[in-house]
Short mmCIF file of C-alpha atoms in Angstrom, two decimals:
data_model
loop_
_atom_site.label_atom_id
_atom_site.label_comp_id
_atom_site.label_asym_id
_atom_site.label_seq_id
_atom_site.Cartn_x
_atom_site.Cartn_y
_atom_site.Cartn_z
CA MET A 9 -14.56 -5.64 -10.97
CA LYS A 10 -14.97 -3.27 -8.07
CA ILE A 11 -12.58 -3.30 -5.12
CA PRO A 12 -14.58 -2.00 -2.13
CA LEU A 13 -12.89 0.47 0.22
CA LEU A 14 -13.80 1.44 3.76
CA THR A 15 -14.19 5.16 4.48
CA SER A 16 -12.94 5.11 8.07
CA LEU A 17 -10.21 3.36 9.99
CA ASN A 18 -11.10 1.04 12.87
CA HIS A 19 -14.47 2.69 13.46
CA SER A 20 -12.80 5.98 14.25
CA GLU A 21 -14.00 9.36 13.16
CA MET A 22 -10.89 9.75 11.03
CA THR A 23 -11.64 9.27 7.36
CA TYR A 24 -9.21 7.14 5.42
CA LEU A 25 -9.90 5.12 2.32
CA ASN A 26 -8.60 1.70 3.26
CA SER A 27 -9.10 -2.03 2.91
CA VAL A 28 -7.53 -5.41 3.51
CA VAL A 29 -5.00 -6.78 1.04
CA LEU A 30 -3.02 -9.98 0.69
CA LEU A 31 0.63 -9.27 -0.15
CA LYS A 32 2.68 -11.98 -1.87
CA THR A 33 6.44 -12.17 -2.34
CA PRO A 34 8.56 -15.13 -3.42
CA ARG A 35 9.23 -15.82 0.29
CA LYS A 36 6.01 -15.07 2.17
CA ILE A 37 2.31 -14.19 2.06
CA LEU A 38 0.85 -11.59 4.41
CA ASN A 39 -2.68 -10.42 5.14
CA THR A 40 -2.59 -6.72 6.08
CA PHE A 41 -4.38 -3.46 5.36
CA PHE A 42 -3.55 -0.45 3.24
CA ILE A 43 -4.55 3.18 3.03
CA LEU A 44 -5.29 4.67 -0.37
CA ASP A 45 -3.58 8.07 -0.40
CA THR A 46 -4.28 10.27 -3.43
CA GLY A 47 -1.77 12.75 -2.02
CA SER A 48 1.06 10.23 -2.21
CA PRO A 49 2.87 10.04 -5.55
CA LYS A 50 4.43 6.68 -4.58
CA THR A 51 3.12 3.34 -3.36
CA ILE A 52 4.98 2.56 -0.15
CA LEU A 53 5.23 -0.79 1.57
CA SER A 54 5.30 -0.17 5.30
CA TYR A 55 8.45 -1.09 7.19
CA LEU A 56 6.48 -3.45 9.45
CA ASP A 57 4.93 -5.25 6.45
CA ALA A 58 8.36 -5.43 4.78
CA MET A 59 9.82 -7.06 7.90
CA ARG A 60 6.92 -9.52 8.16
CA LEU A 61 7.39 -10.41 4.47
CA GLN A 62 11.13 -11.00 5.11
CA ILE A 63 12.16 -8.61 2.35
CA PRO A 64 15.95 -8.69 2.01
CA PHE A 65 16.89 -5.01 2.41
CA ASP A 66 20.56 -5.74 1.60
CA SER A 67 19.65 -6.67 -1.98
CA LEU A 68 17.39 -3.66 -2.67
CA SER A 69 18.45 -0.66 -4.75
CA LYS A 70 18.14 2.83 -3.33
CA THR A 71 15.54 5.13 -4.86
CA GLU A 72 14.82 8.74 -4.09
CA ILE A 73 14.36 10.26 -0.65
CA VAL A 74 10.71 9.95 0.45
CA SER A 75 8.93 12.60 2.54
CA ILE A 76 6.28 11.40 5.00
CA GLY A 77 4.73 13.65 7.60
CA GLY A 78 7.44 16.26 7.19
CA ARG A 79 10.26 13.73 7.69
CA LYS A 80 12.59 12.40 5.01
CA TYR A 81 13.54 8.74 4.62
CA GLN A 82 15.68 6.77 2.20
CA GLY A 83 13.53 4.72 -0.17
CA TYR A 84 14.40 1.31 -1.64
CA ILE A 85 12.72 -0.38 -4.60
CA PHE A 86 11.19 -3.85 -4.30
CA ASN A 87 9.95 -5.31 -7.60
CA LYS A 88 8.58 -8.69 -6.54
CA LEU A 89 5.34 -7.80 -4.78
CA LYS A 90 1.87 -8.92 -5.76
CA PHE A 91 -1.23 -7.23 -4.33
CA VAL A 92 -4.31 -9.47 -4.02
CA PHE A 93 -7.44 -7.41 -3.38
CA LYS A 94 -10.87 -8.69 -2.39
CA SER A 95 -13.42 -7.64 -4.96
CA GLU A 96 -17.19 -7.64 -4.93
CA ASN A 97 -18.95 -11.02 -4.98
CA GLU A 98 -16.10 -12.79 -3.15
CA GLY A 99 -13.71 -12.49 -6.10
CA THR A 100 -10.09 -11.34 -6.09
CA VAL A 101 -7.99 -9.01 -8.22
CA GLU A 102 -4.22 -9.55 -8.47
CA GLU A 103 -1.75 -6.83 -9.44
CA ASP A 104 2.04 -7.00 -9.64
CA PHE A 105 3.54 -3.64 -8.78
CA PRO A 106 6.98 -2.36 -7.69
CA VAL A 107 6.89 -0.58 -4.35
CA CYS A 108 9.06 1.78 -2.38
CA VAL A 109 10.19 0.40 0.99
CA ILE A 110 11.51 2.65 3.72
CA LYS A 111 14.23 1.35 5.99
CA PRO A 112 14.78 3.24 9.24
CA THR A 113 18.31 4.35 10.10
CA SER A 114 17.78 4.80 13.86
CA ASP A 115 15.66 3.49 16.73
CA LYS A 116 13.69 6.75 16.66
CA GLU A 117 12.87 6.28 12.95
CA SER A 118 12.02 2.65 13.59
CA ASN A 119 9.47 3.69 16.23
CA GLU A 120 8.02 6.35 13.92
CA LEU A 121 7.65 3.95 11.01
CA SER A 122 6.25 1.05 13.06
CA ASN A 123 2.76 2.63 13.00
CA MET A 124 2.78 3.61 9.33
CA PRO A 125 0.55 1.41 7.15
CA THR A 126 1.19 0.34 3.58
CA ILE A 127 0.15 3.18 1.28
CA ILE A 128 -1.22 2.82 -2.22
CA GLY A 129 -0.35 5.98 -4.08
CA VAL A 130 -1.24 7.72 -7.31
CA ASP A 131 1.47 5.82 -9.22
CA PHE A 132 -0.47 2.58 -8.71
CA LEU A 133 -3.80 4.11 -9.77
CA LYS A 134 -2.29 5.61 -12.94
CA SER A 135 -0.15 2.63 -13.93
CA LYS A 136 -2.86 0.04 -13.36
CA LYS A 137 -5.61 2.31 -14.77
CA TYR A 138 -7.95 2.39 -11.78
CA ILE A 139 -10.79 4.83 -11.30
CA LEU A 140 -11.58 5.90 -7.74
CA PHE A 141 -15.23 6.43 -6.82
CA CYS A 142 -15.74 8.07 -3.45
CA ASP A 143 -18.86 9.31 -1.64
CA MET A 144 -17.63 9.99 1.90
CA ASP A 145 -21.03 11.22 3.07
CA GLY A 146 -22.68 8.03 1.83
CA GLY A 147 -19.83 5.82 3.10
CA ILE A 148 -19.27 4.36 -0.36
CA ALA A 149 -15.86 4.08 -2.00
CA TYR A 150 -14.30 1.65 -4.43
CA LEU A 151 -11.68 1.20 -7.09
CA GLU A 152 -12.65 0.01 -10.54
CA LYS A 153 -10.40 -0.89 -13.46
CA LYS A 154 -10.82 1.47 -16.42
CA LYS A 155 -12.37 -0.31 -19.37
CA GLN A 156 -9.95 -0.63 -22.30
#
């Protein structure tokens, strides 16, 4: 099944591969959007989405330091997240995947991270065996599961 992606963000001239996703945890369900970033080695749940999903930061294990936009942040691993993507023909595709969550350590970091979206990185594409098709000029982009 194909997971359609948009090739711009909020009708702007900036080109980002993005779409809407439903995020499920044992506590909450959240409808949000993500950016597909082939330059990001890690899939990162945004701080705002983590707060809205009521993820218990106190129980998360630290992972490596994560660099975003030239800044470094402490990452935490959250293993109980399910991505539910809309696919073509009104279907859905569900994928369980551990994500890195970034917790700010100051008000300044909190402000910086409040605008950062959830990012699907290369680790997700490789692990879940997705192929990315992208024709920016034609405005067509989608993910498709590699056939076994």
